[in-house]
CSV table of C-alpha atoms and ligand atoms in Angstrom, one decimal:
chain,number,residue,atom,x,y,z
H,245,MET,CA,13.8,26.1,-7.1
H,246,ILE,CA,15.2,22.9,-5.7
H,247,SER,CA,15.7,19.4,-7.1
H,248,GLU,CA,13.3,16.5,-6.6
H,249,GLU,CA,15.8,14.7,-4.5
H,250,GLU,CA,16.3,17.8,-2.3
H,251,ALA,CA,12.5,18.1,-2.0
H,252,ARG,CA,12.0,14.5,-1.0
H,253,THR,CA,14.9,14.7,1.5
H,254,ARG,CA,13.5,17.9,3.1
H,255,ILE,CA,10.0,16.5,3.3
H,256,LEU,CA,11.0,13.1,4.8
H,257,LYS,CA,13.4,14.8,7.3
H,258,ASN,CA,10.3,16.4,8.8
H,259,ILE,CA,8.1,13.3,9.0
H,260,THR,CA,8.2,10.9,11.9
H,261,PRO,CA,6.0,7.8,12.1
H,262,LEU,CA,2.7,8.3,14.0
H,263,PRO,CA,2.4,6.3,17.3
H,264,GLU,CA,1.7,2.6,16.7
H,265,ARG,CA,-1.7,1.1,17.5
H,266,LYS,CA,-3.3,-2.3,18.1
H,267,VAL,CA,-5.9,-3.3,15.5
H,268,PRO,CA,-8.0,-6.5,15.2
H,269,LEU,CA,-6.5,-8.8,12.5
H,270,ALA,CA,-9.5,-8.3,10.2
H,271,SER,CA,-8.9,-4.5,10.2
H,272,ALA,CA,-5.2,-4.7,9.5
H,273,LEU,CA,-5.4,-4.8,5.7
H,274,ASP,CA,-3.0,-2.4,4.0
H,275,CYS,CA,-1.6,-1.2,7.4
H,276,PHE,CA,2.1,-1.5,8.1
H,277,ALA,CA,3.5,-3.8,10.7
H,278,ALA,CA,4.9,-1.9,13.6
H,279,HIS,CA,7.3,-4.6,14.6
H,280,ASP,CA,8.8,-7.9,13.4
H,281,TYR,CA,6.7,-11.0,13.9
H,282,PHE,CA,8.0,-14.5,14.2
H,283,ALA,CA,6.2,-17.9,13.7
H,284,GLN,CA,4.8,-19.2,17.0
H,285,LEU,CA,3.9,-22.5,15.3
H,286,PRO,CA,5.5,-24.5,12.5
H,287,LEU,CA,3.3,-24.8,9.4
H,288,PRO,CA,1.9,-27.4,9.1
H,289,ALA,CA,1.8,-27.9,12.8
H,290,PHE,CA,1.7,-31.7,12.5
H,291,ASP,CA,2.2,-34.3,9.7
H,292,ASN,CA,-1.1,-34.5,7.9
H,293,SER,CA,-2.7,-36.0,4.8
H,294,ALA,CA,-2.9,-34.0,1.6
H,295,MET,CA,-5.7,-36.2,0.2
H,296,ASP,CA,-8.7,-38.3,1.1
H,297,GLY,CA,-7.2,-41.8,0.9
H,298,TYR,CA,-5.3,-44.4,2.9
H,299,ALA,CA,-2.3,-44.1,5.2
H,300,VAL,CA,0.2,-46.9,4.5
H,301,VAL,CA,3.7,-48.0,5.0
H,302,ALA,CA,5.2,-47.5,1.6
H,303,SER,CA,7.7,-50.4,1.8
H,304,SER,CA,4.8,-52.8,2.3
H,305,CYS,CA,3.0,-51.6,-0.8
H,306,LYS,CA,3.2,-52.7,-4.4
H,307,LYS,CA,0.8,-52.3,-7.3
H,308,GLY,CA,-1.8,-55.0,-7.2
H,309,GLY,CA,-1.0,-55.8,-3.5
H,310,ARG,CA,-3.7,-56.0,-0.7
H,311,LEU,CA,-3.7,-54.2,2.6
H,312,ARG,CA,-6.0,-54.7,5.7
H,313,LEU,CA,-8.0,-51.7,6.8
H,314,ILE,CA,-7.5,-51.3,10.6
H,315,GLY,CA,-9.3,-48.0,11.3
H,316,GLU,CA,-10.3,-44.5,10.2
H,317,GLN,CA,-8.6,-41.2,11.0
H,318,PRO,CA,-10.8,-38.1,10.3
H,319,ALA,CA,-9.6,-34.5,10.4
H,320,GLY,CA,-10.0,-32.6,13.7
H,321,LEU,CA,-8.9,-35.2,16.2
H,322,ASP,CA,-6.0,-37.7,16.7
H,323,ARG,CA,-7.1,-41.3,17.2
H,324,LYS,CA,-3.5,-42.2,17.9
H,325,LEU,CA,-3.7,-45.2,15.5
H,326,ARG,CA,-0.6,-47.1,14.4
H,327,VAL,CA,-0.1,-48.6,10.9
H,328,GLY,CA,2.0,-51.6,10.4
H,329,HIS,CA,3.2,-53.6,7.4
H,330,GLY,CA,0.3,-54.9,5.3
H,331,GLU,CA,-2.1,-52.5,7.0
H,332,ALA,CA,-3.9,-49.3,6.0
H,333,VAL,CA,-5.9,-46.6,7.8
H,334,ARG,CA,-8.7,-44.7,6.0
H,335,ILE,CA,-7.7,-41.1,6.2
H,336,PHE,CA,-9.1,-37.6,5.2
H,337,THR,CA,-7.5,-34.4,4.0
H,338,GLY,CA,-5.9,-32.5,6.9
H,339,ALA,CA,-6.1,-35.5,9.3
H,340,PRO,CA,-2.9,-36.4,11.3
H,341,VAL,CA,-0.9,-39.1,9.7
H,342,PRO,CA,-1.0,-42.2,12.0
H,343,ARG,CA,2.2,-43.4,13.5
H,344,GLY,CA,4.1,-45.9,11.4
H,345,ALA,CA,2.6,-44.6,8.1
H,346,ASP,CA,4.9,-42.8,5.7
H,347,ALA,CA,2.6,-42.3,2.7
H,348,ILE,CA,-1.0,-41.7,1.7
H,349,VAL,CA,-2.5,-43.5,-1.3
H,350,MET,CA,-5.2,-41.5,-3.0
H,351,GLN,CA,-8.7,-43.0,-2.7
H,352,GLU,CA,-9.0,-42.9,-6.5
H,353,ASP,CA,-5.9,-45.3,-6.7
H,354,VAL,CA,-7.4,-48.0,-4.5
H,355,THR,CA,-10.2,-50.6,-4.9
H,356,ARG,CA,-12.1,-51.4,-1.8
H,357,HIS,CA,-13.0,-55.0,-0.9
H,358,GLY,CA,-14.9,-54.8,2.4
H,359,SER,CA,-12.2,-54.5,5.1
H,360,ASP,CA,-9.4,-54.8,2.6
H,361,ILE,CA,-8.1,-52.5,-0.2
H,362,SER,CA,-6.0,-53.4,-3.3
H,363,LEU,CA,-3.6,-50.9,-4.7
H,364,ASN,CA,-3.8,-49.8,-8.3
H,365,VAL,CA,-0.5,-47.9,-8.2
H,366,GLU,CA,3.0,-48.1,-6.9
H,367,VAL,CA,3.6,-46.1,-3.6
H,368,GLU,CA,6.5,-43.8,-2.9
H,369,PRO,CA,7.5,-42.9,0.7
H,370,GLY,CA,6.4,-39.4,1.6
H,371,GLU,CA,3.6,-39.3,-1.0
H,372,PHE,CA,0.8,-37.0,-0.2
H,373,VAL,CA,2.1,-36.4,3.4
H,374,ARG,CA,2.3,-32.7,4.4
H,375,ARG,CA,5.3,-32.7,6.8
H,376,ARG,CA,5.3,-30.7,10.0
H,377,GLY,CA,7.2,-27.4,9.4
H,378,CYS,CA,7.7,-28.0,5.6
H,379,ASP,CA,6.0,-24.6,4.8
H,380,LEU,CA,7.2,-22.6,7.8
H,381,ALA,CA,9.6,-23.3,10.7
H,382,GLU,CA,8.8,-22.2,14.2
H,383,GLY,CA,10.7,-19.0,15.0
H,384,GLN,CA,11.0,-18.0,11.4
H,385,MET,CA,10.4,-14.3,10.6
H,386,ILE,CA,6.9,-14.0,9.1
H,387,LEU,CA,6.3,-10.2,8.9
H,388,HIS,CA,8.9,-7.4,8.9
H,389,ARG,CA,8.4,-4.1,10.6
H,390,GLY,CA,7.2,-1.6,8.0
H,391,GLU,CA,5.9,-4.3,5.7
H,392,ARG,CA,2.5,-3.8,4.2
H,393,ILE,CA,-0.2,-6.2,5.4
H,394,HIS,CA,-1.9,-8.0,2.5
H,395,ALA,CA,-4.9,-10.4,2.5
H,396,ALA,CA,-2.6,-13.3,2.6
H,397,THR,CA,-0.5,-11.8,5.5
H,398,ILE,CA,-3.7,-11.6,7.5
H,399,ALA,CA,-4.5,-15.2,6.7
H,400,LEU,CA,-0.9,-16.2,7.7
H,401,MET,CA,-1.2,-14.3,11.0
H,402,ALA,CA,-4.6,-16.0,11.7
H,403,SER,CA,-3.0,-19.4,11.0
H,404,GLN,CA,-0.5,-18.5,13.8
H,405,GLY,CA,-3.3,-17.7,16.2
H,406,PHE,CA,-2.9,-13.9,16.3
H,407,THR,CA,-6.1,-12.0,17.0
H,408,ASP,CA,-4.7,-8.5,16.6
H,409,LEU,CA,-1.6,-6.8,15.2
H,410,ILE,CA,0.4,-3.8,16.2
H,411,VAL,CA,0.6,-1.5,13.2
H,412,GLY,CA,1.6,2.0,12.3
H,413,GLY,CA,-0.7,5.0,13.0
H,414,ASN,CA,-3.4,6.0,10.6
H,415,ALA,CA,-2.7,9.3,9.0
H,416,THR,CA,-5.7,11.7,8.6
H,417,ALA,CA,-5.9,14.1,5.7
H,418,ALA,CA,-8.0,17.0,4.8
H,419,VAL,CA,-8.4,18.2,1.2
H,420,ILE,CA,-9.1,21.7,0.0
H,421,SER,CA,-9.5,22.4,-3.7
H,422,THR,CA,-9.2,26.1,-4.6
H,423,GLY,CA,-10.4,28.0,-7.6
H,424,ASP,CA,-13.3,30.4,-8.5
H,425,GLU,CA,-13.8,28.4,-11.7
H,426,LEU,CA,-14.6,25.1,-10.0
H,427,VAL,CA,-18.0,23.6,-9.8
H,428,LYS,CA,-18.9,20.3,-8.0
H,429,PRO,CA,-19.9,17.5,-10.4
H,430,GLY,CA,-23.7,17.4,-10.4
H,431,GLU,CA,-24.0,21.2,-10.3
H,432,GLU,CA,-24.7,23.5,-13.3
H,433,LEU,CA,-21.7,24.7,-15.3
H,434,GLN,CA,-21.7,28.4,-16.2
H,435,ALA,CA,-19.4,29.9,-18.9
H,436,GLY,CA,-15.8,29.6,-17.8
H,437,HIS,CA,-16.5,27.0,-15.2
H,438,ILE,CA,-15.0,23.5,-15.0
H,439,TYR,CA,-15.8,20.6,-12.8
H,440,ASP,CA,-13.6,20.1,-9.8
H,441,SER,CA,-11.7,16.8,-10.5
H,442,ASN,CA,-8.8,17.3,-8.1
H,443,SER,CA,-10.9,16.8,-5.0
H,444,VAL,CA,-11.8,13.3,-6.0
H,445,LEU,CA,-8.4,12.7,-7.4
H,446,LEU,CA,-6.7,13.6,-4.2
H,447,ASN,CA,-9.3,11.8,-2.1
H,448,ALA,CA,-8.7,8.6,-4.2
H,449,LEU,CA,-4.9,8.9,-4.0
H,450,LEU,CA,-5.0,9.4,-0.3
H,451,GLN,CA,-7.3,6.4,0.2
H,452,HIS,CA,-5.0,4.4,-2.0
H,453,CYS,CA,-2.2,5.1,0.5
H,454,ARG,CA,-4.7,4.1,3.3
H,455,ALA,CA,-4.8,7.6,4.8
H,456,ARG,CA,-8.2,8.5,6.3
H,457,VAL,CA,-9.7,11.5,4.5
H,458,THR,CA,-11.4,13.6,7.1
H,459,THR,CA,-12.9,16.4,4.9
H,460,VAL,CA,-12.9,17.5,1.3
H,461,GLU,CA,-13.9,21.0,0.6
H,462,HIS,CA,-13.9,23.6,-2.1
H,463,CYS,CA,-12.7,27.1,-1.5
H,464,ARG,CA,-12.9,30.2,-3.6
H,465,ASP,CA,-9.8,32.3,-4.4
H,466,ASP,CA,-10.1,34.8,-1.6
H,467,ARG,CA,-7.9,35.1,1.5
H,468,GLU,CA,-10.6,35.0,4.0
H,469,SER,CA,-12.2,31.7,2.8
H,470,LEU,CA,-8.8,30.2,2.3
H,471,GLY,CA,-7.7,31.1,5.8
H,472,ALA,CA,-10.8,29.7,7.3
H,473,ALA,CA,-10.6,26.5,5.3
H,474,ILE,CA,-6.9,26.0,6.2
H,475,LYS,CA,-7.8,26.5,9.9
H,476,ARG,CA,-10.3,23.7,9.6
H,477,GLY,CA,-7.9,21.5,7.6
H,478,ILE,CA,-5.0,21.6,10.0
H,479,THR,CA,-6.7,19.5,12.6
H,480,SER,CA,-5.7,16.6,10.4
H,481,HIS,CA,-2.2,15.2,10.2
H,482,VAL,CA,-1.9,16.3,6.6
H,483,LEU,CA,-3.6,19.1,4.6
H,484,MET,CA,-3.7,18.9,0.9
H,485,ILE,CA,-4.4,22.0,-1.0
H,486,SER,CA,-5.0,21.9,-4.8
H,487,GLY,CA,-4.4,25.0,-6.9
H,488,GLY,CA,-3.5,28.5,-6.0
H,489,VAL,CA,0.2,27.8,-5.5
H,490,SER,CA,1.5,29.4,-8.7
H,491,VAL,CA,2.6,33.0,-9.3
H,492,GLY,CA,-0.7,34.6,-10.4
H,493,GLU,CA,-2.6,37.3,-8.4
H,494,HIS,CA,-5.2,34.6,-7.5
H,495,ASP,CA,-2.6,32.2,-6.2
H,496,LEU,CA,-3.1,33.0,-2.5
H,497,VAL,CA,-2.3,29.8,-0.8
H,498,LYS,CA,1.2,30.6,0.3
H,499,GLU,CA,0.1,34.0,1.7
H,500,ALA,CA,-2.8,32.4,3.5
H,501,LEU,CA,-0.5,29.8,5.0
H,502,ARG,CA,2.1,32.4,6.1
H,503,GLU,CA,-0.6,34.5,7.7
H,504,LEU,CA,-1.5,31.5,9.8
H,505,GLY,CA,2.1,31.1,10.9
H,506,ALA,CA,3.0,28.2,8.6
H,507,ASN,CA,6.6,27.4,8.0
H,508,ILE,CA,7.0,27.0,4.3
H,509,GLU,CA,9.9,24.7,3.6
H,510,ILE,CA,9.5,24.3,-0.1
H,511,TRP,CA,8.1,26.3,-2.9
H,512,ARG,CA,8.9,25.2,-6.5
H,513,VAL,CA,10.6,22.0,-7.4
H,514,ALA,CA,12.4,21.3,-10.6
H,515,VAL,CA,10.0,18.7,-12.0
H,516,LYS,CA,7.7,18.6,-15.0
H,517,PRO,CA,4.8,18.6,-14.5
H,518,GLY,CA,4.4,20.0,-11.0
H,519,LYS,CA,6.9,22.9,-10.5
H,520,PRO,CA,4.8,25.2,-8.2
H,521,PHE,CA,4.7,22.6,-5.4
H,522,VAL,CA,4.5,23.8,-1.8
H,523,PHE,CA,5.5,21.9,1.4
H,524,GLY,CA,5.3,23.3,4.9
H,525,SER,CA,3.9,22.8,8.3
H,526,ILE,CA,1.6,24.6,10.7
H,527,GLN,CA,1.5,24.1,14.4
H,528,GLN,CA,-1.7,24.6,16.2
H,529,ASP,CA,-2.5,24.7,19.9
H,530,THR,CA,-5.4,22.4,20.9
H,531,PRO,CA,-6.8,22.1,24.4
H,532,SER,CA,-6.2,18.5,25.4
H,533,PRO,CA,-6.9,17.9,29.1
H,534,HIS,CA,-6.3,14.2,28.9
H,535,SER,CA,-4.1,13.7,25.9
H,536,SER,CA,-0.7,12.2,26.3
H,537,PRO,CA,2.3,13.3,24.4
H,538,SER,CA,2.7,11.4,21.2
H,539,GLY,CA,4.5,11.5,17.9
H,540,ARG,CA,2.4,14.3,16.7
H,541,GLU,CA,1.3,16.1,19.8
H,542,ARG,CA,3.7,17.6,22.2
H,543,ARG,CA,2.4,19.1,25.4
H,544,THR,CA,3.7,22.7,25.6
H,545,ARG,CA,2.0,24.1,28.7
H,546,SER,CA,0.7,22.4,31.7
H,547,ALA,CA,-1.8,24.8,33.2
H,548,GLY,CA,-3.5,22.7,35.8
H,549,GLU,CA,-6.7,21.6,34.2
H,550,GLY,CA,-6.8,21.9,30.5
H,551,SER,CA,-3.3,21.8,29.3
H,552,VAL,CA,-2.5,22.6,25.7
H,553,SER,CA,-0.9,20.3,23.2
H,554,ARG,CA,0.8,21.5,20.1
H,555,SER,CA,0.1,19.4,17.0
H,556,ASN,CA,1.8,19.7,13.7
H,557,CYS,CA,0.0,19.5,10.4
H,558,PHE,CA,2.0,19.0,7.2
H,559,VAL,CA,0.7,21.0,4.3
H,560,PHE,CA,1.1,20.0,0.7
H,561,GLY,CA,0.1,22.6,-1.9
H,562,LEU,CA,-0.2,20.9,-5.3
H,563,PRO,CA,-0.6,22.7,-8.6
H,564,GLY,CA,-4.2,22.8,-9.9
H,565,ASN,CA,-3.5,21.1,-13.2
H,566,PRO,CA,-4.6,17.6,-12.7
H,567,VAL,CA,-1.6,15.8,-14.1
H,568,SER,CA,0.7,18.0,-12.0
H,569,ALA,CA,-1.3,17.2,-8.9
H,570,PHE,CA,-1.1,13.5,-9.7
H,571,VAL,CA,2.6,13.4,-10.3
H,572,THR,CA,3.6,15.6,-7.3
H,573,PHE,CA,1.3,13.5,-5.1
H,574,LEU,CA,3.1,10.3,-6.1
H,575,GLN,CA,6.6,11.7,-5.9
H,576,PHE,CA,6.3,13.8,-2.7
H,577,VAL,CA,3.1,13.2,-0.8
H,578,ARG,CA,2.8,9.5,-1.0
H,579,PRO,CA,6.2,8.8,0.6
H,580,ALA,CA,5.5,11.2,3.4
H,581,ILE,CA,2.1,9.6,4.2
H,582,LEU,CA,3.6,6.1,4.0
H,583,ARG,CA,6.4,7.1,6.4
H,584,MET,CA,3.8,8.5,8.8
H,585,MET,CA,1.9,5.2,8.7
H,586,GLY,CA,5.1,3.2,9.5
H,587,ALA,CA,6.0,1.9,6.0
H,588,THR,CA,9.7,1.3,5.3
H,589,ASN,CA,9.5,1.1,1.5
H,590,LEU,CA,8.4,4.5,0.4
H,591,ASP,CA,9.1,4.0,-3.3
H,592,LEU,CA,6.7,3.3,-6.1
H,593,ARG,CA,7.2,0.0,-7.8
H,594,GLN,CA,9.8,0.2,-10.6
H,595,VAL,CA,9.4,-2.2,-13.5
H,596,PRO,CA,12.1,-2.7,-16.1
H,597,THR,CA,10.8,-2.5,-19.6
H,598,LYS,CA,11.6,-1.6,-23.2
H,599,LEU,CA,10.8,1.7,-24.6
H,600,ALA,CA,8.5,1.7,-27.7
H,601,VAL,CA,9.7,5.0,-29.1
H,602,ASP,CA,12.6,7.5,-29.0
H,603,LEU,CA,12.3,10.1,-26.3
H,604,THR,CA,14.4,13.2,-25.4
H,605,ASN,CA,14.1,15.7,-22.6
H,606,ASP,CA,15.2,19.1,-24.1
H,607,GLY,CA,13.7,21.0,-21.2
H,608,ASP,CA,15.3,22.2,-18.0
H,609,ARG,CA,13.4,19.9,-15.6
H,610,PRO,CA,13.1,16.1,-15.2
H,611,HIS,CA,10.0,15.1,-17.1
H,612,TYR,CA,7.5,12.4,-16.0
H,613,ILE,CA,6.1,10.9,-19.2
H,614,ARG,CA,2.7,9.3,-18.8
H,615,GLY,CA,2.4,6.1,-20.8
H,616,ARG,CA,1.1,2.6,-21.0
H,617,LEU,CA,3.1,-0.4,-20.1
H,618,GLU,CA,1.8,-3.2,-22.3
H,619,ASP,CA,3.3,-6.3,-23.8
H,620,GLU,CA,6.5,-5.5,-22.0
H,621,LYS,CA,6.9,-2.1,-23.7
H,622,PHE,CA,6.3,1.4,-22.5
H,623,ARG,CA,4.6,3.8,-24.9
H,624,PRO,CA,3.7,7.4,-24.1
H,625,ILE,CA,0.0,8.0,-24.2
H,626,GLY,CA,-2.1,11.2,-24.8
H,627,ARG,CA,-0.9,14.8,-24.7
H,628,GLN,CA,2.1,15.3,-22.4
H,629,GLU,CA,0.7,18.5,-20.9
H,630,SER,CA,-0.2,19.1,-17.4
H,631,HIS,CA,-3.9,19.7,-18.0
H,632,ALA,CA,-4.3,16.5,-20.2
H,633,LEU,CA,-6.4,14.4,-17.8
H,634,PHE,CA,-7.7,12.0,-20.5
H,635,GLY,CA,-4.1,10.9,-21.4
H,636,LEU,CA,-3.4,10.4,-17.7
H,637,SER,CA,-6.5,8.3,-17.3
H,638,GLN,CA,-5.3,5.9,-20.0
H,639,ALA,CA,-1.8,5.7,-18.5
H,640,ASN,CA,-0.6,3.0,-16.1
H,641,ALA,CA,3.1,4.0,-15.7
H,642,LEU,CA,5.4,7.0,-15.5
H,643,LEU,CA,8.8,7.2,-17.1
H,644,ARG,CA,11.2,9.8,-15.7
H,645,ILE,CA,13.5,11.4,-18.2
H,646,ALA,CA,16.3,13.4,-16.7
H,647,VAL,CA,17.3,16.8,-18.2
H,648,GLY,CA,19.2,16.3,-21.4
H,649,GLN,CA,18.6,12.6,-21.5
H,650,SER,CA,17.9,10.9,-24.9
H,651,LEU,CA,16.4,7.5,-24.9
H,652,LYS,CA,16.1,5.3,-28.0
H,653,ALA,CA,13.4,2.8,-28.9
H,654,ASP,CA,14.0,-0.7,-27.5
H,655,GLU,CA,16.3,0.7,-24.8
H,656,LEU,CA,15.7,-0.8,-21.4
H,657,VAL,CA,14.2,1.7,-18.9
H,658,ASP,CA,12.6,1.5,-15.4
H,659,VAL,CA,9.0,2.8,-15.2
H,660,GLN,CA,7.0,3.6,-12.1
H,661,ILE,CA,3.8,1.8,-11.4
H,662,TRP,CA,1.2,3.1,-8.9
H,663,ASP,CA,-1.3,0.3,-8.7
G,176,AMP,P1,-3.9,26.8,-10.5
G,176,AMP,O1,-2.9,25.9,-10.0
G,176,AMP,O2,-4.9,27.2,-9.4
G,176,AMP,O3,-3.3,28.0,-11.1
G,176,AMP,O4,-4.7,26.0,-11.6
G,176,AMP,C1,-4.0,25.6,-12.7
G,176,AMP,C2,-5.0,24.9,-13.7
G,176,AMP,O5,-5.6,23.8,-13.1
G,176,AMP,C3,-6.1,25.8,-14.1
G,176,AMP,O6,-6.4,25.6,-15.4
G,176,AMP,C4,-7.3,25.4,-13.2
G,176,AMP,O7,-8.5,25.6,-13.8
G,176,AMP,C5,-7.0,23.9,-13.1
G,176,AMP,N1,-7.5,23.4,-11.8
G,176,AMP,C6,-7.3,24.0,-10.6
G,176,AMP,N2,-8.0,23.3,-9.7
G,176,AMP,C7,-8.6,22.3,-10.3
G,176,AMP,C8,-9.4,21.2,-9.9
G,176,AMP,N3,-9.7,21.1,-8.6
G,176,AMP,N4,-9.9,20.3,-10.8
G,176,AMP,C9,-9.6,20.5,-12.1
G,176,AMP,N5,-8.8,21.5,-12.6
G,176,AMP,C10,-8.3,22.3,-11.7
G,177,MG,MG1,-6.5,28.5,-9.2
């Protein structure tokens, strides 16, 4: 049995980012930038009005004073007007500020008298003028390599004129849930059966990491079905197998993987819940007459027409207990998938908070306590056992307690958040 740190190190040592790709801006949500991007334009790109109103020279304005209207400047073109002392230009939000003007007076603060206006307020220089470059300077870094692309990032890149972005590769993942006791929701439950909840759990967790789930299938606890399902699954970058990785006679996953030539790098990690965790990889030969070598595929033989490329599938075997599957996914699978997709920050968000109760770990493995972070306090919720799915469903944070660690109520701790 190895430590969590050792497990994470061994997993990440094996994972290299997938080849980058170009995607239309609108499809880049939640992808990771494959390189650094810099501003091509300052923002705003020109001095413009923040209000519908009047462009003026502030030093020629005083409350009660009158100004002569000399023109109108709408948004969307530059009429190249010039404002002098005692003059004003009617202006609209987003329109370029005319030369000479150094302030905008809101239309609500002005009384119109035909071709004159009178001012109902004092005017400060710079008022309601959005200065060129005040938000963003040309050349400034706007997106770091490995950074996640959010809705606002997409908007920013559009404002810079980008139509597509170079982002990290899209990891594909297949899911197999094993167990003779499992029945698909919607089907009839017989005595001793339970509904398969890990299939949808893993599907959802994978999607949450933005991996593309290729197949989700159920497999009975027999070597033949398992072998066939694994063979289908390894055509994806990642194969997730739920259940069957423990020590019982029906836990056949490791054997089935070995029979297919898998290299099993990890079995059993000192973590609670989630000890019987498996990590390995399987190489498979695929005919690829036209494929080019990439991060995942290495051409091994060039046999005239129809060369063979060797692709690597990373296999994660998670314990069948739903909470164990959840915790091991977040601790070990999520960082691997994020790295494949080009992310630089592989860690869950940590939030400092106060503990609501005393907690001690008397066990021999670090323990991830499921709880709720609410009103700036973390409180364990539900049964802290690996089958207790209801408690997990009510939780929104994990607290890791090291072996022998004793924490007191009101103590400051860091909890992990996954949303
Ligand atoms: P295993 O890891 O296969 O020994 O399963 C451990 C426990 O998790 C058993 O109680 C299983 O019934 C349960 N379990 C296994 N797979 C699933 C699943 N897909 N959905 C819900 N529970 C499961
Ligand atoms: Mg099982």
